[in-house]
Amino acid sequence: MPFRNGCRSRSGLSAEIAIIATDIAEVIGTAIGLNLLFGIPLELGVLITALDVFLILWLQTKGFRWLEAFVIVLLGVIALSVSASRSFWPIRSGAM
């Protein structure tokens, strides 16, 4: 049974509000995380997050392979960072 126009528009409006709320929470959470990790001011953290989103959207226009390559590079940076931190601060087996 099809919905009436009023019901469809109210459902669409509530879906858009939910999307906006989750996006705001994501941006603010990332800005807080950057502030806690690196001491970056919240305003700059929000700007970095917005630029990150635009970068990912731009990479999607270039094709899936570019976005895939970007994610692989990020994973490589994480792997190198973990390896470097393990070499600087080795885990003592007796401490576990």
PDB file of C-alpha atoms in Angstrom:
ATOM      1  CA  MET A   1       0.000   0.000   0.000  1.00  0.00           C
ATOM      2  CA  PRO A   2       1.600   3.310  -1.027  1.00  0.00           C
ATOM      3  CA  PHE A   3       2.125   6.028   1.544  1.00  0.00           C
ATOM      4  CA  ARG A   4       0.495   9.425   1.300  1.00  0.00           C
ATOM      5  CA  ASN A   5       2.588  12.442   0.335  1.00  0.00           C
ATOM      6  CA  GLY A   6       2.552  13.852   3.864  1.00  0.00           C
ATOM      7  CA  CYS A   7       3.867  10.620   5.346  1.00  0.00           C
ATOM      8  CA  ARG A   8       6.612  10.360   2.723  1.00  0.00           C
ATOM      9  CA  SER A   9       7.792  13.924   3.267  1.00  0.00           C
ATOM     10  CA  ARG A  10       7.835  13.504   7.061  1.00  0.00           C
ATOM     11  CA  SER A  11       9.798  10.260   6.733  1.00  0.00           C
ATOM     12  CA  GLY A  12      12.234  11.896   4.341  1.00  0.00           C
ATOM     13  CA  LEU A  13      12.671  14.871   6.661  1.00  0.00           C
ATOM     14  CA  SER A  14      13.337  12.666   9.678  1.00  0.00           C
ATOM     15  CA  ALA A  15      15.884  10.655   7.652  1.00  0.00           C
ATOM     16  CA  GLU A  16      17.699  13.855   6.625  1.00  0.00           C
ATOM     17  CA  ILE A  17      17.784  15.054  10.246  1.00  0.00           C
ATOM     18  CA  ALA A  18      19.270  11.719  11.330  1.00  0.00           C
ATOM     19  CA  ILE A  19      21.932  11.935   8.600  1.00  0.00           C
ATOM     20  CA  ILE A  20      22.852  15.482   9.624  1.00  0.00           C
ATOM     21  CA  ALA A  21      23.066  14.490  13.294  1.00  0.00           C
ATOM     22  CA  THR A  22      25.433  11.594  12.597  1.00  0.00           C
ATOM     23  CA  ASP A  23      27.603  13.738  10.309  1.00  0.00           C
ATOM     24  CA  ILE A  24      27.904  16.454  12.954  1.00  0.00           C
ATOM     25  CA  ALA A  25      28.829  13.866  15.574  1.00  0.00           C
ATOM     26  CA  GLU A  26      31.489  12.433  13.265  1.00  0.00           C
ATOM     27  CA  VAL A  27      33.054  15.824  12.527  1.00  0.00           C
ATOM     28  CA  ILE A  28      33.055  16.927  16.176  1.00  0.00           C
ATOM     29  CA  GLY A  29      34.379  13.552  17.341  1.00  0.00           C
ATOM     30  CA  THR A  30      37.233  13.678  14.858  1.00  0.00           C
ATOM     31  CA  ALA A  31      38.074  17.240  15.891  1.00  0.00           C
ATOM     32  CA  ILE A  32      38.130  16.221  19.555  1.00  0.00           C
ATOM     33  CA  GLY A  33      40.320  13.202  18.722  1.00  0.00           C
ATOM     34  CA  LEU A  34      42.799  15.402  16.829  1.00  0.00           C
ATOM     35  CA  ASN A  35      42.810  17.804  19.772  1.00  0.00           C
ATOM     36  CA  LEU A  36      43.512  15.045  22.272  1.00  0.00           C
ATOM     37  CA  LEU A  37      46.181  13.336  20.173  1.00  0.00           C
ATOM     38  CA  PHE A  38      48.032  16.283  18.679  1.00  0.00           C
ATOM     39  CA  GLY A  39      46.802  19.387  20.537  1.00  0.00           C
ATOM     40  CA  ILE A  40      45.204  20.802  17.373  1.00  0.00           C
ATOM     41  CA  PRO A  41      42.546  23.461  18.125  1.00  0.00           C
ATOM     42  CA  LEU A  42      38.976  22.274  17.600  1.00  0.00           C
ATOM     43  CA  GLU A  43      38.273  24.779  14.812  1.00  0.00           C
ATOM     44  CA  LEU A  44      41.300  23.581  12.852  1.00  0.00           C
ATOM     45  CA  GLY A  45      40.317  19.963  13.539  1.00  0.00           C
ATOM     46  CA  VAL A  46      36.874  20.592  12.037  1.00  0.00           C
ATOM     47  CA  LEU A  47      38.525  22.182   8.999  1.00  0.00           C
ATOM     48  CA  ILE A  48      40.912  19.219   8.595  1.00  0.00           C
ATOM     49  CA  THR A  49      37.982  16.814   8.833  1.00  0.00           C
ATOM     50  CA  ALA A  50      36.008  18.727   6.210  1.00  0.00           C
ATOM     51  CA  LEU A  51      39.011  18.782   3.871  1.00  0.00           C
ATOM     52  CA  ASP A  52      39.445  15.047   4.424  1.00  0.00           C
ATOM     53  CA  VAL A  53      35.839  14.428   3.385  1.00  0.00           C
ATOM     54  CA  PHE A  54      36.258  16.556   0.264  1.00  0.00           C
ATOM     55  CA  LEU A  55      39.467  14.666  -0.590  1.00  0.00           C
ATOM     56  CA  ILE A  56      37.678  11.333  -0.365  1.00  0.00           C
ATOM     57  CA  LEU A  57      34.757  12.631  -2.447  1.00  0.00           C
ATOM     58  CA  TRP A  58      37.206  13.941  -5.056  1.00  0.00           C
ATOM     59  CA  LEU A  59      39.009  10.584  -5.148  1.00  0.00           C
ATOM     60  CA  GLN A  60      35.668   8.854  -5.741  1.00  0.00           C
ATOM     61  CA  THR A  61      35.192  10.932  -8.895  1.00  0.00           C
ATOM     62  CA  LYS A  62      38.572   9.660 -10.150  1.00  0.00           C
ATOM     63  CA  GLY A  63      37.418   6.063  -9.845  1.00  0.00           C
ATOM     64  CA  PHE A  64      37.437   3.372  -7.238  1.00  0.00           C
ATOM     65  CA  ARG A  65      41.094   2.453  -7.795  1.00  0.00           C
ATOM     66  CA  TRP A  66      42.298   5.882  -6.611  1.00  0.00           C
ATOM     67  CA  LEU A  67      40.233   5.636  -3.438  1.00  0.00           C
ATOM     68  CA  GLU A  68      41.450   2.086  -2.918  1.00  0.00           C
ATOM     69  CA  ALA A  69      45.060   3.220  -3.356  1.00  0.00           C
ATOM     70  CA  PHE A  70      44.521   6.044  -0.858  1.00  0.00           C
ATOM     71  CA  VAL A  71      43.218   3.615   1.766  1.00  0.00           C
ATOM     72  CA  ILE A  72      46.140   1.239   1.124  1.00  0.00           C
ATOM     73  CA  VAL A  73      48.607   4.116   1.592  1.00  0.00           C
ATOM     74  CA  LEU A  74      46.923   5.024   4.892  1.00  0.00           C
ATOM     75  CA  LEU A  75      47.162   1.405   6.050  1.00  0.00           C
ATOM     76  CA  GLY A  76      50.840   1.395   5.089  1.00  0.00           C
ATOM     77  CA  VAL A  77      51.452   4.532   7.149  1.00  0.00           C
ATOM     78  CA  ILE A  78      49.758   2.877  10.123  1.00  0.00           C
ATOM     79  CA  ALA A  79      51.853  -0.291   9.697  1.00  0.00           C
ATOM     80  CA  LEU A  80      55.083   1.720   9.459  1.00  0.00           C
ATOM     81  CA  SER A  81      54.120   3.756  12.523  1.00  0.00           C
ATOM     82  CA  VAL A  82      53.423   0.651  14.587  1.00  0.00           C
ATOM     83  CA  SER A  83      56.673  -0.946  13.431  1.00  0.00           C
ATOM     84  CA  ALA A  84      58.663   2.189  14.268  1.00  0.00           C
ATOM     85  CA  SER A  85      57.079   2.496  17.699  1.00  0.00           C
ATOM     86  CA  ARG A  86      57.832  -1.173  18.417  1.00  0.00           C
ATOM     87  CA  SER A  87      61.481  -0.627  17.507  1.00  0.00           C
ATOM     88  CA  PHE A  88      61.760   2.497  19.673  1.00  0.00           C
ATOM     89  CA  TRP A  89      59.848   1.038  22.614  1.00  0.00           C
ATOM     90  CA  PRO A  90      60.108  -2.755  22.524  1.00  0.00           C
ATOM     91  CA  ILE A  91      57.672  -4.813  24.558  1.00  0.00           C
ATOM     92  CA  ARG A  92      59.329  -6.617  27.454  1.00  0.00           C
ATOM     93  CA  SER A  93      58.099 -10.184  27.677  1.00  0.00           C
ATOM     94  CA  GLY A  94      58.288 -10.191  31.473  1.00  0.00           C
ATOM     95  CA  ALA A  95      55.936  -7.198  31.716  1.00  0.00           C
ATOM     96  CA  MET A  96      52.984  -9.157  30.360  1.00  0.00           C
TER      97      MET A  96
END
